[in-house]
XYZ file of C-alpha atoms in Angstrom:
683
model
C -1.518 25.158 31.789
C -4.354 25.716 34.455
C -4.848 22.910 36.865
C -8.577 22.178 37.751
C -9.823 20.782 40.906
C -12.686 18.290 41.366
C -16.111 20.133 40.981
C -14.596 23.372 39.740
C -15.439 24.906 36.205
C -13.645 27.393 33.861
C -14.781 29.161 30.696
C -12.613 27.902 27.605
C -12.632 31.513 26.103
C -10.708 32.670 29.223
C -7.913 30.272 28.510
C -7.511 30.490 24.739
C -8.619 32.171 21.594
C -8.378 28.990 19.757
C -10.804 26.725 22.045
C -13.604 26.513 19.272
C -11.881 23.035 18.483
C -10.360 21.146 21.363
C -8.503 17.809 21.808
C -9.400 15.922 25.083
C -6.578 13.412 26.460
C -7.673 10.728 29.181
C -4.560 8.956 30.634
C -3.520 6.695 33.415
C -0.808 4.329 34.205
C -0.202 0.864 35.808
C 2.829 -0.417 37.222
C 1.548 -3.981 36.707
C 1.369 -3.207 32.975
C -2.339 -4.353 32.598
C -4.228 -1.034 32.909
C -6.753 -0.433 30.275
C -10.123 1.418 29.549
C -12.299 2.506 26.919
C -13.284 6.095 26.429
C -16.759 7.210 25.512
C -18.492 10.610 24.691
C -22.197 11.483 25.334
C -23.997 14.317 23.824
C -27.013 15.447 26.232
C -29.752 17.788 25.338
C -31.369 20.225 27.675
C -32.969 17.422 29.863
C -29.734 15.817 30.781
C -30.270 12.984 28.385
C -29.259 11.993 24.978
C -31.246 12.982 22.115
C -31.143 9.569 20.549
C -28.557 6.616 20.880
C -26.570 8.194 17.971
C -25.374 10.673 20.667
C -23.386 7.956 22.389
C -19.740 7.643 20.951
C -17.461 4.808 21.899
C -15.121 2.143 20.462
C -17.558 0.946 17.832
C -19.060 4.183 17.040
C -16.122 6.563 17.149
C -17.268 9.663 15.011
C -20.120 11.855 14.315
C -21.048 12.534 10.837
C -20.574 16.328 11.096
C -17.167 15.897 12.647
C -18.219 17.377 16.020
C -17.175 14.304 17.883
C -14.079 12.067 17.022
C -12.455 9.321 19.176
C -9.080 9.340 17.913
C -7.849 6.082 19.548
C -4.886 5.545 21.787
C -1.424 7.137 21.602
C 1.641 5.528 23.346
C 3.180 7.735 25.722
C 6.313 7.489 27.965
C 4.207 6.614 30.838
C 1.598 4.363 29.081
C -0.823 5.518 26.607
C -3.400 8.376 26.285
C -6.774 8.213 24.697
C -7.501 11.418 22.665
C -10.853 12.841 21.666
C -11.422 15.507 19.075
C -14.493 17.832 19.904
C -15.347 20.644 17.479
C -17.333 22.748 19.730
C -18.312 25.286 17.139
C -19.729 22.613 14.985
C -21.858 21.054 17.817
C -25.574 21.308 17.038
C -27.246 24.038 19.208
C -29.491 21.378 20.743
C -26.597 19.820 22.503
C -26.076 21.429 25.910
C -23.665 19.014 27.574
C -20.897 16.757 26.480
C -19.744 14.008 28.966
C -16.459 12.613 28.736
C -16.080 9.118 30.447
C -14.389 5.979 30.330
C -15.037 2.292 31.318
C -13.391 -0.997 32.363
C -14.170 -4.465 32.102
C -13.862 -8.014 33.507
C -14.086 -6.857 37.045
C -11.356 -4.199 36.700
C -11.854 -0.973 38.689
C -10.442 2.493 38.162
C -9.072 2.487 41.665
C -6.601 0.016 40.370
C -5.055 2.455 38.031
C -2.545 5.299 38.755
C -2.282 8.790 37.490
C -5.989 9.127 36.311
C -5.711 12.318 34.493
C -7.498 14.473 31.845
C -6.066 17.177 29.907
C -7.582 19.709 27.309
C -5.802 21.244 24.312
C -6.769 23.715 22.104
C -6.422 23.766 18.341
C -2.689 24.405 18.190
C -2.129 21.514 20.661
C -1.534 23.822 23.521
C -2.643 22.407 26.748
C -5.193 24.713 28.250
C -6.078 22.929 31.639
C -5.481 19.561 33.393
C -7.429 17.556 36.045
C -5.738 14.892 38.054
C -7.854 12.289 39.887
C -6.520 10.467 43.055
C -9.648 9.114 44.754
C -10.933 6.670 42.247
C -12.087 3.397 43.921
C -14.660 0.565 42.911
C -15.912 2.263 39.866
C -15.799 0.541 36.775
C -17.305 3.482 34.666
C -15.915 6.753 35.397
C -16.963 10.274 34.439
C -13.814 12.573 33.962
C -15.560 15.732 32.938
C -18.103 17.848 30.942
C -18.308 20.632 28.729
C -21.667 22.705 29.015
C -22.837 25.884 27.290
C -23.386 28.949 29.600
C -24.123 32.338 28.522
C -23.235 31.741 24.685
C -19.972 30.061 25.764
C -18.575 26.468 26.468
C -17.308 25.843 29.991
C -15.628 22.677 31.310
C -16.432 21.112 34.762
C -14.247 18.596 36.488
C -16.455 15.634 37.759
C -14.231 12.861 38.827
C -17.029 10.294 39.757
C -18.341 7.231 38.405
C -20.516 3.999 38.659
C -19.882 0.506 40.146
C -22.355 -0.853 37.571
C -19.990 -0.033 34.661
C -20.893 1.186 31.196
C -24.228 -0.022 31.347
C -25.254 1.957 34.303
C -23.713 5.141 33.131
C -25.288 4.753 29.470
C -28.650 3.845 30.891
C -28.754 6.894 33.236
C -28.211 9.305 30.353
C -30.977 7.718 28.213
C -28.943 5.024 26.018
C -30.873 1.768 25.054
C -28.106 -0.616 26.108
C -27.744 -4.237 24.949
C -27.389 -6.743 27.658
C -23.946 -7.554 26.685
C -22.773 -4.328 27.656
C -23.335 -4.877 31.411
C -20.469 -7.098 32.197
C -18.902 -4.962 34.938
C -20.896 -6.578 37.638
C -20.436 -10.150 38.845
C -23.199 -12.714 37.780
C -23.548 -13.915 41.152
C -24.647 -10.253 42.164
C -27.696 -9.975 40.402
C -29.927 -9.541 43.506
C -27.632 -7.040 45.413
C -28.257 -3.580 45.439
C -25.344 -1.477 44.145
C -24.276 1.363 46.267
C -23.824 4.316 43.725
C -20.428 5.907 43.421
C -22.167 9.323 43.976
C -25.039 10.292 46.140
C -28.451 10.183 44.455
C -29.156 13.616 42.874
C -25.770 15.134 44.201
C -24.818 18.145 42.217
C -21.285 18.164 41.788
C -19.931 21.949 42.652
C -17.273 23.416 44.483
C -16.142 26.872 45.302
C -12.981 28.563 44.474
C -11.184 31.698 43.318
C -10.125 32.845 39.996
C -11.138 31.271 36.746
C -11.661 27.857 38.460
C -14.124 29.349 40.631
C -17.730 28.260 40.610
C -19.704 31.614 40.134
C -22.421 30.504 38.238
C -25.357 28.255 38.258
C -24.737 26.088 35.072
C -26.043 22.669 34.486
C -23.965 20.514 36.816
C -23.573 17.001 36.017
C -25.914 14.874 38.152
C -24.902 11.110 38.829
C -28.302 9.466 39.485
C -28.722 6.511 41.955
C -28.300 3.207 40.861
C -31.155 0.765 41.410
C -31.327 -3.076 41.884
C -31.416 -5.034 38.694
C -34.700 -6.734 39.706
C -36.450 -3.297 39.846
C -35.499 -2.299 36.396
C -38.564 -3.252 34.012
C -37.490 -4.965 30.654
C -36.729 -2.356 27.961
C -37.967 -3.410 24.485
C -35.166 -3.741 21.978
C -35.115 -1.331 19.257
C -33.581 -2.494 15.951
C -30.451 -0.516 15.150
C -29.991 0.731 11.742
C -26.326 1.201 11.064
C -25.259 2.097 7.683
C -23.085 -1.053 6.539
C -19.280 -0.616 5.934
C -17.382 -2.336 3.233
C -14.077 -4.221 4.008
C -11.886 -6.295 1.451
C -11.532 -10.035 2.173
C -8.663 -11.064 4.216
C -8.045 -14.065 1.654
C -8.015 -12.970 -1.977
C -10.068 -14.846 -4.609
C -8.444 -17.267 -6.722
C -6.383 -15.627 -9.507
C -7.432 -16.002 -13.297
C -3.614 -15.624 -14.385
C -2.074 -18.523 -16.296
C 0.825 -18.859 -13.953
C 2.348 -16.961 -10.903
C 4.709 -14.786 -13.152
C 1.785 -12.639 -14.245
C 1.545 -9.513 -12.251
C -1.729 -7.825 -11.779
C -2.181 -4.320 -12.917
C -1.833 -1.707 -10.232
C -3.113 1.792 -9.997
C 0.048 3.134 -8.336
C 3.044 1.233 -9.988
C 6.197 1.143 -8.193
C 9.027 -0.528 -9.856
C 10.056 2.039 -12.130
C 11.126 4.440 -8.992
C 14.960 4.934 -9.039
C 15.870 8.153 -6.954
C 14.899 9.357 -3.658
C 13.422 12.312 -5.206
C 10.914 10.083 -7.326
C 10.138 8.244 -4.524
C 9.135 11.276 -2.393
C 7.165 12.923 -5.219
C 5.158 9.757 -6.047
C 4.488 8.668 -2.484
C 3.163 12.335 -1.552
C 0.977 12.390 -4.638
C -0.387 9.070 -4.022
C -1.142 9.514 -0.263
C -2.879 13.008 -0.797
C -4.866 11.772 -3.642
C -6.224 8.962 -1.913
C -6.935 11.123 1.282
C -8.899 13.538 -0.914
C -10.822 10.489 -2.390
C -11.695 8.517 0.577
C -13.289 10.683 3.278
C -12.955 8.258 5.968
C -9.329 7.905 5.347
C -8.316 11.715 5.141
C -10.400 12.401 8.058
C -8.660 9.566 10.129
C -5.198 11.140 9.399
C -6.069 14.716 9.853
C -8.616 14.708 12.898
C -6.056 14.759 15.412
C -4.248 17.620 13.871
C -7.350 19.775 14.454
C -8.821 19.741 10.673
C -12.462 20.010 10.742
C -14.864 17.507 8.593
C -15.273 19.191 5.286
C -14.457 19.215 1.629
C -10.857 18.156 1.293
C -8.492 19.112 -1.725
C -4.902 18.140 -1.846
C -1.993 19.665 -4.139
C 1.555 18.645 -4.674
C 4.721 20.747 -5.428
C 3.191 24.350 -4.547
C 5.314 27.043 -5.262
C 5.219 29.678 -2.299
C 7.215 32.732 -1.954
C 9.916 32.961 0.720
C 12.718 35.614 0.618
C 14.853 35.524 -2.596
C 13.620 32.145 -3.709
C 10.250 30.530 -3.612
C 9.887 27.242 -1.677
C 8.169 24.262 -2.733
C 6.622 21.851 -0.034
C 5.814 18.418 -1.056
C 2.039 19.011 -0.561
C -0.526 21.105 0.599
C -4.076 19.973 2.404
C -6.898 22.349 2.556
C -10.368 21.423 4.125
C -13.390 23.745 3.751
C -16.197 23.938 6.104
C -18.951 26.669 6.533
C -16.790 29.069 4.439
C -13.548 28.628 6.527
C -10.255 26.967 5.425
C -8.086 24.835 7.250
C -4.660 24.579 5.591
C -1.526 22.403 6.236
C 1.878 22.140 4.409
C 3.209 18.688 4.071
C 7.044 17.764 3.976
C 7.596 14.121 2.832
C 10.771 11.869 3.272
C 11.068 8.227 2.207
C 13.648 5.583 2.100
C 14.926 6.300 5.672
C 16.326 9.909 4.623
C 15.944 12.268 7.731
C 14.047 15.413 7.975
C 15.916 18.660 7.503
C 15.663 21.363 10.277
C 16.191 24.307 8.017
C 13.671 22.964 5.443
C 10.939 22.465 8.238
C 11.756 25.845 9.577
C 11.157 27.495 6.347
C 7.863 26.005 5.960
C 6.817 26.986 9.658
C 7.734 30.553 8.836
C 5.655 30.393 5.535
C 2.715 28.909 7.318
C 2.836 31.620 9.703
C 3.008 34.581 7.495
C 0.290 33.014 5.070
C -2.087 32.105 8.108
C -1.964 28.487 7.561
C -2.682 26.093 10.517
C -0.095 23.415 10.434
C 2.886 21.977 9.156
C 2.924 18.062 8.793
C 6.112 16.106 8.541
C 5.946 12.400 7.184
C 8.835 10.072 7.129
C 9.869 6.422 8.083
C 10.688 7.587 11.738
C 8.284 7.260 14.517
C 8.179 10.242 16.768
C 8.898 10.024 20.667
C 8.127 12.281 23.509
C 10.977 14.343 24.616
C 13.042 13.351 21.306
C 11.982 15.634 18.382
C 12.722 14.654 14.894
C 13.724 18.227 14.081
C 14.737 21.128 15.853
C 12.634 24.078 15.108
C 12.187 27.514 16.580
C 8.584 28.748 17.044
C 8.140 32.568 17.422
C 5.759 33.142 20.258
C 5.298 36.752 19.446
C 3.206 35.770 16.485
C -0.614 36.123 17.097
C -1.358 33.397 14.653
C 0.031 29.794 15.800
C 1.265 27.132 13.468
C 1.448 23.667 14.811
C 3.885 21.078 13.725
C 2.421 17.544 13.579
C 4.226 14.297 12.702
C 3.167 11.096 10.969
C 5.122 7.921 10.266
C 4.508 5.965 7.157
C 3.751 3.057 9.645
C 1.033 5.070 10.824
C -0.526 5.859 7.615
C -0.369 2.029 6.561
C -1.771 1.061 9.907
C -4.973 3.407 9.343
C -5.385 2.177 5.907
C -5.367 -1.458 6.966
C -7.762 -1.032 9.999
C -10.196 0.559 7.417
C -10.234 -1.975 4.706
C -9.906 -5.038 6.921
C -11.708 -4.467 10.012
C -13.590 -1.145 10.321
C -14.810 -0.539 6.750
C -15.543 2.399 4.410
C -18.398 3.739 2.551
C -18.289 1.664 -0.820
C -16.269 -0.989 -2.660
C -14.498 1.662 -4.764
C -13.037 3.294 -1.696
C -12.031 0.076 -0.189
C -9.977 -0.743 -3.463
C -8.329 2.566 -3.422
C -6.931 2.031 0.170
C -6.104 -1.523 -0.949
C -3.930 0.004 -3.882
C -2.363 2.441 -1.496
C -1.529 -0.035 1.124
C 0.106 -2.227 -1.764
C 2.216 0.652 -2.706
C 3.225 1.533 0.836
C 4.525 -1.857 1.406
C 6.213 -2.445 -1.776
C 9.972 -2.566 -1.159
C 10.569 -0.080 -3.803
C 8.344 2.571 -2.463
C 10.564 3.789 0.365
C 7.504 3.657 2.669
C 7.890 0.740 5.005
C 8.219 2.515 8.015
C 11.174 2.631 10.649
C 14.314 1.153 8.867
C 17.454 1.959 10.797
C 18.656 1.487 14.212
C 21.006 4.402 13.754
C 24.740 4.975 13.729
C 25.124 3.991 17.387
C 23.830 0.615 16.813
C 27.251 -0.955 15.643
C 29.427 0.572 18.201
C 27.157 -0.190 21.100
C 26.828 -3.837 19.855
C 30.670 -4.015 19.867
C 30.914 -2.247 23.321
C 28.722 -5.058 24.887
C 30.623 -7.754 23.044
C 34.106 -6.711 24.194
C 32.700 -5.226 27.596
C 33.747 -1.736 27.006
C 30.410 0.062 27.094
C 30.314 2.108 30.081
C 27.137 3.713 31.861
C 26.275 7.014 30.857
C 27.394 6.510 27.187
C 25.040 8.705 24.999
C 25.108 6.056 22.169
C 23.228 3.676 24.430
C 20.444 6.206 24.981
C 20.291 6.480 21.268
C 19.903 2.813 20.853
C 17.112 2.706 23.468
C 15.265 5.506 21.609
C 15.685 3.460 18.293
C 14.377 0.435 20.042
C 11.319 2.139 21.515
C 10.651 3.476 17.854
C 10.772 -0.208 16.446
C 8.571 -1.446 19.309
C 5.759 1.382 18.386
C 6.194 0.321 14.810
C 5.516 -3.306 15.597
C 2.343 -2.467 17.433
C 1.089 -0.269 14.721
C 1.786 -3.237 12.222
C 0.296 -6.024 14.490
C -2.717 -3.939 15.282
C -3.411 -3.312 11.530
C -3.209 -7.007 10.872
C -5.305 -8.325 13.832
C -7.672 -5.360 13.925
C -6.933 -5.051 17.740
C -5.319 -2.376 19.887
C -1.734 -3.326 20.484
C 0.229 -1.084 22.730
C 3.607 -0.884 24.423
C 3.368 -1.696 28.177
C 5.114 0.938 30.453
C 5.517 -0.350 34.022
C 5.965 3.182 35.429
C 4.135 6.028 37.188
C 2.760 8.920 35.402
C 4.860 12.018 35.070
C 8.158 10.059 34.638
C 10.497 11.985 32.885
C 11.101 10.505 29.500
C 14.876 11.385 29.317
C 15.649 10.070 32.692
C 13.580 6.782 32.006
C 15.522 6.322 28.678
C 18.954 7.192 30.631
C 18.101 4.293 33.078
C 17.215 1.947 30.390
C 20.421 2.775 28.732
C 22.493 2.059 31.877
C 20.664 -1.322 32.037
C 21.633 -2.074 28.598
C 25.262 -1.345 29.401
C 25.176 -3.511 32.406
C 23.102 -6.548 31.175
C 23.249 -6.338 27.327
C 19.665 -6.678 26.781
C 16.807 -4.569 25.262
C 13.277 -5.430 26.580
C 9.816 -4.463 25.808
C 6.315 -5.560 26.379
C 3.239 -5.413 24.151
C -0.428 -5.642 25.201
C -2.710 -7.131 22.674
C -6.467 -6.511 23.337
C -8.440 -9.843 23.631
C -5.265 -12.122 24.098
C -3.866 -13.834 27.456
C -0.980 -12.251 29.105
C 1.432 -9.702 27.976
C 3.944 -10.400 25.025
C 7.399 -9.833 25.996
C 10.214 -9.311 23.796
C 14.062 -9.499 24.696
C 16.826 -8.895 22.547
C 20.078 -10.371 24.160
C 22.832 -8.456 22.419
C 25.558 -10.729 24.151
C 24.196 -14.082 23.011
C 22.689 -12.922 19.833
C 19.275 -14.132 20.481
C 15.640 -12.942 20.499
C 13.138 -14.058 22.923
C 9.376 -13.782 22.860
C 7.373 -15.068 25.623
C 3.921 -14.661 27.267
C 2.871 -15.753 30.717
C -0.418 -17.364 30.771
C -2.260 -17.336 34.402
C -3.544 -20.527 35.726
C -7.349 -21.007 35.759
C -9.294 -20.502 38.900
C -10.781 -23.651 38.864
C -10.276 -27.273 37.931
C -6.961 -29.621 38.500
C -3.545 -28.939 37.438
C -3.070 -31.790 35.199
C -6.258 -30.677 33.443
C -4.725 -27.409 32.822
C -1.630 -28.734 31.359
C -3.315 -31.027 29.031
C -5.493 -28.241 27.831
C -2.679 -25.924 27.381
C -0.934 -28.464 25.112
C -4.022 -29.116 23.111
C -4.225 -25.360 22.440
C -0.760 -25.491 21.248
C -1.394 -28.313 18.838
C 0.114 -26.333 15.825
C 2.695 -24.361 17.759
C 6.505 -25.151 16.944
C 8.024 -28.058 18.597
C 10.938 -26.003 19.846
C 8.464 -23.915 21.971
C 9.724 -23.611 25.513
C 6.774 -24.190 28.158
C 7.663 -23.483 31.894
C 5.356 -23.978 34.916
C 5.207 -20.822 37.275
C 4.711 -21.446 40.918
C 3.890 -19.408 43.917
C 6.788 -17.462 45.489
C 8.401 -16.688 42.303
C 10.554 -19.855 41.701
C 10.666 -21.683 38.745
C 8.864 -24.822 38.078
C 9.441 -27.729 35.645
C 9.975 -26.651 31.986
C 10.768 -28.429 28.676
C 10.130 -28.065 24.970
C 6.584 -28.715 23.634
C 7.805 -31.729 21.387
C 8.886 -33.413 24.892
C 5.990 -32.523 26.641
C 3.053 -33.356 24.062
C 3.231 -37.092 25.054
C 3.671 -36.306 28.693
C 1.822 -33.216 29.771
C 1.998 -34.293 33.455
C 5.847 -33.489 33.148
C 4.758 -29.791 33.812
C 3.346 -30.519 37.243
C 5.836 -29.538 40.186
C 6.747 -31.784 42.843
C 5.196 -31.502 46.274
C 2.548 -28.931 47.079
C 3.803 -26.191 45.029
C 0.742 -24.050 43.851
C 0.837 -23.242 40.198
C 0.419 -19.788 39.310
C 0.454 -20.000 35.456
C 2.715 -21.119 32.609
C 5.422 -19.134 30.586
C 5.713 -19.983 26.867
C 8.838 -18.759 25.013
C 10.441 -18.914 21.741
C 14.045 -18.211 20.693
C 15.291 -17.066 17.496
C 18.796 -15.633 15.969
C 19.098 -11.865 16.085
C 20.115 -10.021 12.890
C 23.300 -8.220 13.219
C 23.155 -5.133 10.878
C 21.180 -1.970 11.780
C 19.003 -1.892 8.620
C 16.179 -3.539 7.339
C 17.710 -6.057 5.088
C 17.192 -9.802 5.451
C 19.986 -9.976 7.823
C 19.192 -6.933 9.538
C 18.004 -6.475 13.391
C 14.734 -4.891 12.460
C 13.620 -7.811 10.276
C 14.462 -10.346 12.783
C 12.337 -8.562 15.359
C 9.494 -8.439 13.144
C 9.912 -12.223 11.996
C 10.213 -13.320 15.773
C 6.946 -11.280 16.869
C 4.952 -12.505 13.882
C 5.890 -16.226 14.253
C 5.360 -16.033 18.001
C 1.924 -14.368 17.665
C 0.486 -16.568 14.741
C 1.698 -19.918 16.274
C 1.513 -19.424 20.120
C -0.502 -16.291 21.106
C -3.477 -16.448 18.795
C -4.386 -20.069 19.039
C -4.728 -19.703 22.936
C -8.261 -19.348 24.316
C -9.156 -15.844 23.774
C -9.805 -13.421 26.601
C -13.454 -12.103 25.856
C -13.492 -8.323 25.200
C -17.342 -7.334 25.798
C -18.347 -4.087 24.517
C -21.390 -2.661 22.802
C -21.473 -4.076 19.356
C -21.415 -2.355 15.771
C -22.817 -3.771 12.664
C -20.423 -6.224 11.005
C -18.774 -4.795 7.957
C -19.712 -6.601 4.658
C -16.872 -8.132 2.781
C -16.851 -7.415 -1.110
C -14.669 -9.361 -3.595
């Protein structure tokens, strides 16, 4: 991978033959666990401005109709998360001269507070072409990482690494976007009369000299960061009505049933109870999923965009026989997408009911795909893939000119995307929403075998026993296996919660970027051996604090907790009373503890005891209150599976109960972004 420096540029064709479609990754980390930002993409014409507001892609407008731009969302990584963007450079309209890749933060957060700011560009096959690390970010709340631009008939990339103290509103306005007032919350309300210092000098052209492919040897249209001006000097801009095509969602609460009694079962498009064998489950699950992908364009595109598939006519097939040596092979499915006379093809291998992928089977499909010129092999099973811990061991022949990419999906990811579309984001029409609802019902049925991660693995029982009798030693590889299974479970919890809430839910990693995944899991395994605990933290967008989950294998207890910061203004007794009022419907056994400066613990008690006397939360003396910790405890399941008595089910139940009864009733932290048209619910 080529490392580019700030201000340098490089032609993509010199780095790869497969650079017509690229995937951009923006990443950062935070040792405090609270670092987050939203990515955006702007398409600019020859005047350095957007051609219309439709050229601005952000959280609420994530994809272009022609597939040239698609914000793929956040993907958890070993050191935090990565925002990924798919750019179809060959599909880009001829009038687009530049593509700006940026990100923005809110509520006074600055990019200088984050560690390891980095941009990477991968080609169609997922091979990293270039990387750009940024270590000089400061007070900017909106940041331009880099830009793609046309030069001499080819696309080039320039590393920018500069931004705006005036946030997304300043960035968008300078590139010709009509921004609503609600966007500009990066500046303080009390600073309306202050003149902002621009993060870059007015009219400064970002260029650098260098050697090799990174040298600036042309006079391409360098990105200019214009100077900011005081708010009072900006003339009011007339609001233009935005005509956004309405999307359709299904109501979260179903209509009253017309059945005589609860024993009547509604008719289903994809019936499940008749499935008896694993083979039947795999065949049915593959056929159901691929058929819905082909019929609901938003869903099919959502699942394949990250794999390099273009936007186009999609057809799907099952049980296709393909020649391979003495006997033909039959992959579970084939996906084909046609655009402009070109085909993108992927073979699909499916497993259900917790069955593992088979190395040789996937290897055969990789060899077939390489010989036949296919683009990808997609594996689909209950397991969630982790960096540095592949689900299958496959050898790729680097001598082949045609590259085949191996991608993985979990059933939890499929269900998450379906739920996001039908409950929160919307699809094109009511029939498509109903199809997705039927798919989701099928995936969540206990007989489908598609419920997601279902087993903590063979190391779970001996590790628990070793902790109980204090015979588990540091360096035991079984402890590492349990830590990896715990990470898979936590990621699945994030997917499920995100789908239900319609918010981003991500695991928090309090580490610096470039931390080795194997070494990090080894350290966590040693901690498990010493203390007998598994720990994780989740960040739920729009909520206060970070949700912490602790599984104590010695006591058999699960603890879910969240720390709520103390308000900036008011009196401590008022804070305590307000908190107790917000928890009016929370369980009586909820533990509330006051946090005081210096790290010491303050008064604590159950909600049942504190409801009549909120003042009991106030510490004695002049101790400064920094916040409150809310905790619920629950018995932990023993078995490694997903049964009622299993560990996985107990974690799901504990998180669900805590989120519904404690986290969601608390005052929400506002997330102010550009707004999209609200989806329309249909019955």
